[in-house]
Amino acid sequence: AGYTYDNKYTATASARIDDSNLFGSDPKYRYLPMWSLGGSWNISKEEFMASAGCLDALTIRATYGINGNVVRKVGPFLQAEAIYNPEAEETGTRILFPPNRSLRWEKTAVTNFGISFSIFDNKLSGTIDYYNKYTTDLLGTKELDPTNAFQSSLVNYGSMINRGIEVGLNSTNIRTRSFSWTTMFNISYNKNRMTEISAGSESLASFTDGFGCDRVGYPMGSLFNYRWAGLNPENGTPMVYNKNGEIIENCDASGNPQYNVTDKGDVFYAGTIHPKYTIGFNNTFTWKNLSATVVMIANGGNVMRDAVPMIHVNGYFDQNVTKTASNFWREPGDENKKGVMPAPDISGNGSASYGTLWTAADINTVKADYIKVRSISLAYDFPSNIFGREYFSKARLTFQIQNPLKWVANDRGLDPEAYYAASISAERTLPVTTSYIIGLNITF
């Protein structure tokens, strides 16, 4: 519902109740009242704004409301599927998700303040919005006591704050009888912080996980790294600094690989894997029957693990690896060479955690910012009388180049859009290739 008074002041309100049987068997968990209240003030209609000659429109607004999120893959009842074991020649049942009778809605309280404006005869218009979102009963996978028969389950277990700003601008830069140039620009910046969470695991491995981890006081998807102290000049094993700046050697008395980091304080926050800002920048040019559009995007403010090869272990050499895997420590002095990775763990004494000393080292975490020209499009509209109306009424020729240019902030040439993150290591995927498209649209 909404009401506007004197074409200046507007109040809005909405409410609904959602009820879902996907949630707990207790009825109190099944429904969620969702509502919002808002108001706006069209300042440009006020008398004291009459002298603002360049201002076409100016409105400020504010809203507050509650909304919810539903996850469809779990519910109050056990979910399973039938399977067949060809070796045993028997059928069976695989449990997909355990029952959760206390599963609840994920609730978000949203506060938003915004401005909409237009100036210079609508040559420049836009919106600016600031928001604050407080989410409770966050849904996520939590490790369980294995004596409960399930290792993990999707539960409501946390809360998070998201704050950010969104700006959208539209401009007409040039407009004549035969030529025009218009621009669309938008940018959004988001900063979040976990305020309450029950971590599935407090192990060191969970902190250095390549998928990121969620910890109170840090952003969602946080990466934690070791402080790299170089390679042991005697055996090529990795060394890291602890929280006191002392070197931890990761080998036993005989020089064999051994993971010796025991304190969670010896890893530090490196950043989040999720972009903090996104940018879109579009320009359109028209000249008579010819038009051109350039679309650019940018993301950044986050970090990523470099796709370095893992430390070689016994039985690893028969797998396909990047050629940089051959650049490993062989003899004293190699530790001073650029890009040399730790010596192979021939005996296999090192653990998976030992391997993260290299893949999760701070020297192998890089910025994930990038700028790309997403597309360049050209179009030509043939004059309607060029072919004669007895053939067709309209014809348009188009040509498009997709992904022609890019820039990445890291010096490894690592493209965040051609990248796969894993728990211990990361990999490059097939590159985003440049493609060319030509088309002809004819209307008869």
Coordinates of C-alpha atoms in Angstrom, one line a residue:
A1 CA 0.0 0.0 0.0
G2 CA 1.1 3.5 -0.6
Y3 CA 0.0 7.1 -0.1
T4 CA 1.3 10.4 -1.6
Y5 CA 0.4 13.8 -0.2
D6 CA 0.8 16.9 -2.3
N7 CA 2.9 15.1 -4.8
K8 CA 5.8 15.5 -2.3
Y9 CA 5.5 13.1 0.5
T10 CA 5.0 9.3 0.0
A11 CA 4.6 6.6 2.5
T12 CA 4.6 2.9 1.6
A13 CA 3.9 -0.3 3.6
S14 CA 3.8 -4.0 2.7
A15 CA 3.3 -7.2 4.7
R16 CA 2.9 -10.9 4.0
I17 CA 3.2 -14.1 5.8
D18 CA 5.1 -17.0 4.2
D19 CA 4.5 -20.5 5.4
S20 CA 6.7 -23.5 4.3
N21 CA 6.6 -27.1 5.3
L22 CA 10.3 -27.3 4.3
F23 CA 11.1 -26.2 7.8
G24 CA 10.8 -27.9 11.2
S25 CA 8.0 -30.0 12.3
D26 CA 7.2 -27.5 15.0
P27 CA 4.6 -25.0 13.5
K28 CA 6.4 -22.0 15.0
Y29 CA 9.3 -22.6 12.6
R30 CA 7.3 -22.8 9.5
Y31 CA 6.0 -19.3 9.0
L32 CA 7.7 -15.9 8.8
P33 CA 6.0 -12.5 8.7
M34 CA 7.8 -10.4 6.1
W35 CA 7.1 -6.6 6.0
S36 CA 8.6 -3.3 5.0
L37 CA 7.9 0.4 5.7
G38 CA 9.2 3.2 3.6
G39 CA 8.9 6.9 3.0
S40 CA 10.2 9.4 0.4
W41 CA 10.3 13.2 0.1
N42 CA 10.3 14.8 -3.4
I43 CA 12.4 17.8 -2.5
S44 CA 12.4 19.2 -6.0
K45 CA 8.7 20.0 -5.6
E46 CA 9.3 22.3 -2.7
E47 CA 9.0 26.0 -3.3
F48 CA 12.5 26.7 -1.9
M49 CA 13.9 24.6 -4.7
A50 CA 12.3 26.7 -7.5
S51 CA 15.5 28.7 -8.0
A52 CA 17.7 25.6 -8.5
G53 CA 17.7 25.9 -12.2
C54 CA 19.9 22.9 -13.1
L55 CA 18.0 20.5 -10.8
D56 CA 15.2 18.6 -12.6
A57 CA 14.3 16.1 -9.8
L58 CA 15.6 15.2 -6.3
T59 CA 14.0 12.6 -4.0
I60 CA 15.3 11.2 -0.8
R61 CA 13.9 7.9 0.6
A62 CA 14.3 5.4 3.5
T63 CA 13.0 1.9 4.0
Y64 CA 13.1 -0.7 6.7
G65 CA 11.9 -4.3 6.5
I66 CA 12.3 -8.0 7.2
N67 CA 12.7 -10.7 4.6
G68 CA 13.6 -14.4 4.7
N69 CA 15.4 -17.1 2.8
V70 CA 14.4 -20.7 2.3
V71 CA 16.7 -23.7 1.5
R72 CA 14.9 -26.4 -0.4
K73 CA 17.3 -29.2 -0.2
V74 CA 16.7 -30.0 3.5
G75 CA 13.8 -30.2 5.8
P76 CA 12.3 -31.8 8.9
F77 CA 12.4 -35.3 7.4
L78 CA 15.2 -37.6 6.4
Q79 CA 16.0 -37.5 2.7
A80 CA 17.5 -40.5 0.9
E81 CA 17.8 -42.1 -2.5
A82 CA 17.9 -45.7 -3.7
I83 CA 21.2 -47.0 -5.0
Y84 CA 22.5 -50.2 -6.5
N85 CA 25.9 -51.8 -5.8
P86 CA 27.0 -53.7 -8.9
E87 CA 29.8 -55.5 -7.0
A88 CA 27.5 -56.9 -4.3
E89 CA 24.5 -57.1 -6.7
E90 CA 22.4 -55.5 -4.0
T91 CA 20.2 -52.5 -3.7
G92 CA 20.6 -50.0 -0.8
T93 CA 19.8 -46.6 0.4
R94 CA 22.0 -43.6 0.6
I95 CA 21.1 -40.9 3.1
L96 CA 21.4 -37.4 1.4
F97 CA 20.4 -35.1 4.3
P98 CA 19.6 -36.0 7.9
P99 CA 16.3 -34.7 9.4
N100 CA 16.3 -31.3 11.1
R101 CA 13.2 -30.6 13.1
S102 CA 14.3 -27.2 14.3
L103 CA 15.3 -25.8 10.8
R104 CA 14.1 -22.1 10.6
W105 CA 13.9 -19.3 8.2
E106 CA 17.1 -17.3 7.5
K107 CA 15.9 -13.8 8.5
T108 CA 17.4 -10.4 7.3
A109 CA 16.5 -7.0 8.6
V110 CA 17.3 -4.4 5.9
T111 CA 17.7 -0.6 6.4
N112 CA 18.1 1.5 3.3
F113 CA 18.7 5.2 2.7
G114 CA 18.7 6.5 -0.9
I115 CA 18.7 9.5 -3.2
S116 CA 17.4 9.8 -6.7
F117 CA 18.3 12.8 -8.8
S118 CA 18.3 14.3 -12.3
I119 CA 20.1 17.5 -13.4
F120 CA 20.8 19.5 -16.6
D121 CA 17.6 18.6 -18.4
N122 CA 18.0 15.0 -17.5
K123 CA 21.4 14.8 -19.1
L124 CA 22.7 13.3 -15.8
S125 CA 20.5 11.2 -13.6
G126 CA 21.2 8.5 -11.0
T127 CA 20.6 6.9 -7.7
I128 CA 22.7 6.5 -4.5
D129 CA 21.8 3.9 -1.9
Y130 CA 23.3 3.0 1.4
Y131 CA 22.1 -0.2 3.1
N132 CA 22.6 -2.1 6.3
K133 CA 21.6 -5.8 6.4
Y134 CA 21.6 -7.8 9.6
T135 CA 21.0 -11.5 9.0
T136 CA 20.2 -14.0 11.8
D137 CA 19.7 -17.7 11.8
L138 CA 22.2 -18.1 9.0
L139 CA 21.9 -21.4 7.2
G140 CA 25.1 -23.4 6.8
T141 CA 26.8 -26.8 7.1
K142 CA 28.0 -27.6 10.6
E143 CA 30.0 -30.6 11.6
L144 CA 28.3 -32.9 14.0
D145 CA 29.4 -35.4 16.6
P146 CA 29.9 -38.6 14.4
T147 CA 28.2 -40.7 17.1
N148 CA 25.0 -39.1 15.8
A149 CA 25.5 -41.1 12.6
F150 CA 26.0 -37.9 10.5
Q151 CA 29.2 -36.0 10.0
S152 CA 27.5 -32.7 9.2
S153 CA 24.1 -31.1 8.7
L154 CA 22.6 -27.9 7.5
V155 CA 21.6 -25.9 10.5
N156 CA 20.8 -22.3 11.6
Y157 CA 24.0 -21.3 13.4
G158 CA 25.1 -17.7 12.9
S159 CA 24.5 -14.0 12.2
M160 CA 26.2 -11.5 9.9
I161 CA 26.2 -7.8 9.1
N162 CA 26.4 -6.5 5.5
R163 CA 26.9 -2.8 4.9
G164 CA 27.4 -1.2 1.5
I165 CA 26.7 1.5 -1.0
E166 CA 25.3 1.2 -4.5
V167 CA 25.6 4.0 -7.1
G168 CA 24.0 4.1 -10.6
L169 CA 24.5 6.9 -13.0
N170 CA 23.1 7.6 -16.5
S171 CA 24.4 10.4 -18.7
T172 CA 23.9 11.9 -22.1
N173 CA 27.3 13.2 -22.9
I174 CA 26.7 14.4 -26.5
R175 CA 23.5 14.6 -28.5
T176 CA 23.2 16.3 -31.9
R177 CA 20.9 15.6 -34.9
S178 CA 23.2 12.8 -36.2
F179 CA 25.4 11.8 -33.2
S180 CA 24.9 10.8 -29.6
W181 CA 27.0 9.4 -26.8
T182 CA 25.4 8.0 -23.7
T183 CA 27.0 6.3 -20.6
M184 CA 25.7 4.0 -17.9
F185 CA 27.9 3.5 -14.8
N186 CA 27.2 1.5 -11.7
I187 CA 29.3 0.6 -8.7
S188 CA 28.5 -1.4 -5.6
Y189 CA 30.7 -1.9 -2.5
N190 CA 29.9 -4.4 0.2
K191 CA 31.6 -5.1 3.5
N192 CA 30.4 -7.9 5.7
R193 CA 31.4 -9.3 9.1
M194 CA 30.4 -12.5 10.9
T195 CA 29.0 -11.5 14.3
E196 CA 28.1 -14.9 15.5
I197 CA 28.9 -18.4 14.2
S198 CA 29.5 -21.9 15.4
A199 CA 32.5 -23.0 13.3
G200 CA 32.3 -26.5 12.0
S201 CA 36.0 -27.0 13.0
E202 CA 38.7 -25.1 14.8
S203 CA 41.6 -27.0 13.3
L204 CA 44.5 -25.3 11.6
A205 CA 43.4 -27.0 8.4
S206 CA 40.0 -25.3 8.6
F207 CA 41.6 -21.9 8.8
T208 CA 43.8 -22.4 5.7
D209 CA 41.1 -24.0 3.6
G210 CA 41.2 -22.7 0.1
F211 CA 37.4 -22.3 0.0
G212 CA 37.7 -19.8 2.8
C213 CA 36.3 -20.0 6.3
D214 CA 33.8 -18.2 8.4
R215 CA 35.0 -16.8 11.7
V216 CA 33.5 -14.2 14.2
G217 CA 34.9 -10.8 13.5
Y218 CA 36.0 -11.6 9.9
P219 CA 34.2 -11.5 6.5
M220 CA 32.5 -14.5 5.1
G221 CA 34.9 -16.6 3.1
S222 CA 38.1 -15.4 4.8
L223 CA 41.5 -16.8 3.8
F224 CA 44.2 -17.3 6.4
N225 CA 47.9 -17.7 5.5
Y226 CA 51.2 -18.7 6.8
R227 CA 54.0 -16.1 6.9
W228 CA 56.6 -17.5 4.6
A229 CA 60.1 -17.6 5.9
G230 CA 61.7 -19.4 2.9
L231 CA 63.1 -22.8 2.4
N232 CA 65.4 -24.7 4.7
P233 CA 68.8 -24.4 3.1
E234 CA 69.8 -27.9 4.3
N235 CA 66.8 -29.9 3.0
G236 CA 64.5 -27.6 1.1
T237 CA 61.5 -28.0 3.5
P238 CA 59.3 -25.0 4.0
M239 CA 59.7 -22.6 6.9
V240 CA 57.2 -20.1 8.3
Y241 CA 57.1 -17.5 11.0
N242 CA 55.0 -17.9 14.1
K243 CA 53.1 -15.0 15.7
N244 CA 56.2 -13.9 17.6
G245 CA 58.3 -13.7 14.4
E246 CA 60.3 -16.8 15.2
I247 CA 61.0 -19.4 12.4
I248 CA 59.2 -22.7 12.5
E249 CA 61.2 -25.4 10.7
N250 CA 58.9 -28.1 9.4
C251 CA 61.2 -31.2 9.5
D252 CA 62.2 -33.8 12.0
A253 CA 65.7 -34.3 13.5
S254 CA 66.7 -36.3 10.4
G255 CA 65.5 -33.5 8.0
N256 CA 62.4 -35.4 6.8
P257 CA 59.2 -33.4 6.2
Q258 CA 57.1 -32.8 9.2
Y259 CA 54.3 -30.4 10.0
N260 CA 55.3 -28.5 13.1
V261 CA 52.8 -25.6 13.3
T262 CA 50.5 -26.2 16.3
D263 CA 49.1 -22.7 17.2
K264 CA 46.2 -21.1 15.3
G265 CA 47.8 -17.8 16.1
D266 CA 50.5 -18.6 13.7
V267 CA 48.2 -18.0 10.7
F268 CA 47.0 -14.6 9.8
Y269 CA 44.0 -13.1 7.9
A270 CA 44.8 -12.3 4.3
G271 CA 41.5 -11.2 2.9
T272 CA 38.2 -12.6 1.6
I273 CA 37.6 -14.7 -1.5
H274 CA 34.4 -12.7 -2.3
P275 CA 34.7 -9.4 -4.3
K276 CA 34.1 -6.3 -2.2
Y277 CA 33.2 -4.1 -5.2
T278 CA 31.7 -4.6 -8.6
I279 CA 31.7 -2.0 -11.4
G280 CA 29.8 -1.8 -14.7
F281 CA 30.6 0.8 -17.3
N282 CA 28.8 0.9 -20.6
N283 CA 29.1 3.5 -23.4
T284 CA 26.9 3.7 -26.5
F285 CA 27.7 5.8 -29.6
T286 CA 25.4 6.4 -32.5
W287 CA 26.0 8.2 -35.8
K288 CA 23.2 8.2 -38.2
N289 CA 22.4 4.5 -38.9
L290 CA 25.6 3.2 -37.2
S291 CA 25.8 2.4 -33.5
A292 CA 28.6 1.0 -31.2
T293 CA 28.4 -0.2 -27.6
V294 CA 31.4 -0.9 -25.3
V295 CA 30.7 -2.9 -22.1
M296 CA 33.3 -3.0 -19.4
I297 CA 33.2 -4.7 -16.0
A298 CA 35.5 -4.8 -12.9
N299 CA 35.5 -6.8 -9.7
G300 CA 38.0 -6.7 -6.8
G301 CA 38.8 -6.1 -3.2
N302 CA 39.3 -9.8 -2.7
V303 CA 42.2 -12.3 -2.8
M304 CA 42.8 -15.7 -4.3
R305 CA 45.4 -18.5 -3.9
D306 CA 47.8 -18.8 -6.7
A307 CA 47.6 -22.0 -8.8
V308 CA 50.9 -23.3 -7.7
P309 CA 51.7 -27.0 -7.9
M310 CA 51.4 -28.9 -4.6
I311 CA 54.6 -30.3 -2.9
H312 CA 55.5 -33.5 -4.7
V313 CA 54.9 -36.6 -2.6
N314 CA 55.5 -40.3 -3.2
G315 CA 53.3 -41.4 -6.1
Y316 CA 52.6 -37.9 -7.4
F317 CA 54.9 -37.8 -10.3
D318 CA 52.7 -39.9 -12.6
Q319 CA 50.1 -37.1 -12.7
N320 CA 49.8 -34.3 -15.2
V321 CA 51.1 -31.1 -13.6
T322 CA 52.1 -27.6 -14.7
K323 CA 55.6 -27.2 -15.9
T324 CA 56.4 -24.9 -13.0
A325 CA 56.3 -28.1 -10.8
S326 CA 59.8 -28.9 -12.1
N327 CA 61.2 -25.8 -10.4
F328 CA 61.8 -27.4 -7.0
W329 CA 64.6 -27.4 -4.5
R330 CA 67.4 -29.9 -5.3
E331 CA 70.5 -28.7 -3.5
P332 CA 71.7 -26.0 -1.1
G333 CA 71.6 -22.7 -2.8
D334 CA 68.4 -23.4 -4.7
E335 CA 66.4 -21.7 -1.9
N336 CA 67.8 -18.4 -3.2
K337 CA 66.3 -18.8 -6.7
K338 CA 63.1 -17.1 -7.5
G339 CA 60.0 -19.2 -7.6
V340 CA 61.6 -22.4 -6.3
M341 CA 59.1 -24.6 -4.5
P342 CA 59.9 -27.0 -1.6
A343 CA 61.8 -30.2 -2.2
P344 CA 59.7 -33.3 -2.9
D345 CA 58.5 -35.4 0.0
I346 CA 59.9 -38.6 -1.5
S347 CA 59.3 -40.6 1.7
G348 CA 55.7 -39.5 2.0
N349 CA 56.2 -38.5 5.7
G350 CA 54.5 -35.1 5.2
S351 CA 50.8 -34.8 5.7
A352 CA 48.2 -32.8 3.8
S353 CA 48.7 -30.0 6.3
Y354 CA 52.4 -30.1 5.5
G355 CA 51.4 -29.4 1.9
T356 CA 49.5 -26.3 2.8
L357 CA 52.7 -24.7 4.2
W358 CA 53.4 -24.0 0.5
T359 CA 50.0 -23.6 -1.1
A360 CA 48.7 -21.4 1.8
A361 CA 51.8 -19.3 2.2
D362 CA 51.4 -15.5 1.9
I363 CA 53.7 -15.4 -1.1
N364 CA 51.1 -17.6 -2.9
T365 CA 48.1 -15.4 -2.2
V366 CA 47.4 -12.6 -4.7
K367 CA 45.0 -9.9 -5.5
A368 CA 41.9 -11.0 -7.4
D369 CA 41.0 -7.6 -8.9
Y370 CA 40.4 -7.4 -12.6
I371 CA 39.0 -5.2 -15.3
K372 CA 37.6 -6.6 -18.6
V373 CA 36.1 -5.3 -21.8
R374 CA 33.2 -7.7 -21.8
S375 CA 32.0 -6.8 -25.3
I376 CA 32.3 -4.4 -28.2
S377 CA 29.3 -4.3 -30.5
L378 CA 28.7 -2.6 -33.8
A379 CA 25.4 -2.4 -35.6
Y380 CA 24.2 -0.8 -38.9
D381 CA 20.6 -0.3 -39.7
F382 CA 20.1 -0.2 -43.5
P383 CA 17.9 2.6 -44.8
S384 CA 14.3 1.3 -45.3
N385 CA 14.3 2.3 -49.0
I386 CA 17.6 0.8 -50.0
F387 CA 16.2 -2.5 -51.0
G388 CA 12.7 -1.6 -51.8
R389 CA 9.7 -2.6 -49.6
E390 CA 8.8 -5.4 -51.9
Y391 CA 11.6 -7.4 -50.4
F392 CA 11.7 -6.5 -46.7
S393 CA 11.0 -3.6 -44.4
K394 CA 14.0 -3.6 -42.1
A395 CA 17.5 -5.0 -42.1
R396 CA 20.2 -4.8 -39.4
L397 CA 23.8 -6.0 -39.6
T398 CA 25.6 -6.7 -36.3
F399 CA 29.2 -7.5 -35.3
Q400 CA 30.3 -8.3 -31.8
I401 CA 33.6 -9.1 -30.1
Q402 CA 33.3 -10.8 -26.7
N403 CA 36.1 -10.7 -24.1
P404 CA 38.7 -8.9 -26.3
L405 CA 40.7 -7.2 -23.5
K406 CA 41.5 -7.8 -19.8
W407 CA 43.7 -6.6 -17.0
V408 CA 44.4 -8.5 -13.7
A409 CA 46.0 -7.1 -10.6
N410 CA 48.2 -10.0 -9.9
D411 CA 51.6 -10.6 -11.6
R412 CA 50.9 -14.3 -12.2
G413 CA 48.5 -13.8 -15.1
L414 CA 45.9 -15.5 -13.0
D415 CA 42.3 -14.8 -14.3
P416 CA 39.7 -15.1 -11.6
E417 CA 37.2 -16.1 -14.2
A418 CA 39.4 -19.0 -15.4
Y419 CA 40.2 -20.4 -12.0
Y420 CA 39.2 -23.2 -9.7
A421 CA 39.7 -23.1 -5.9
A422 CA 40.1 -26.2 -3.9
S423 CA 40.6 -27.0 -0.2
I424 CA 44.4 -27.4 -0.4
S425 CA 45.4 -26.2 -3.9
A426 CA 44.0 -24.1 -6.8
E427 CA 44.0 -24.7 -10.5
R428 CA 43.8 -22.7 -13.7
T429 CA 40.9 -23.7 -15.9
L430 CA 40.3 -23.2 -19.6
P431 CA 40.9 -19.5 -20.5
V432 CA 38.1 -17.1 -21.3
T433 CA 38.6 -16.9 -25.0
T434 CA 37.8 -14.0 -27.4
S435 CA 34.9 -14.8 -29.7
Y436 CA 33.6 -13.0 -32.8
I437 CA 29.9 -13.0 -33.8
I438 CA 28.3 -11.6 -36.9
G439 CA 24.6 -11.5 -37.6
L440 CA 22.0 -10.2 -39.9
N441 CA 18.4 -9.4 -38.8
I442 CA 15.8 -9.0 -41.5
T443 CA 12.2 -8.1 -41.0
F444 CA 9.9 -9.0 -43.9

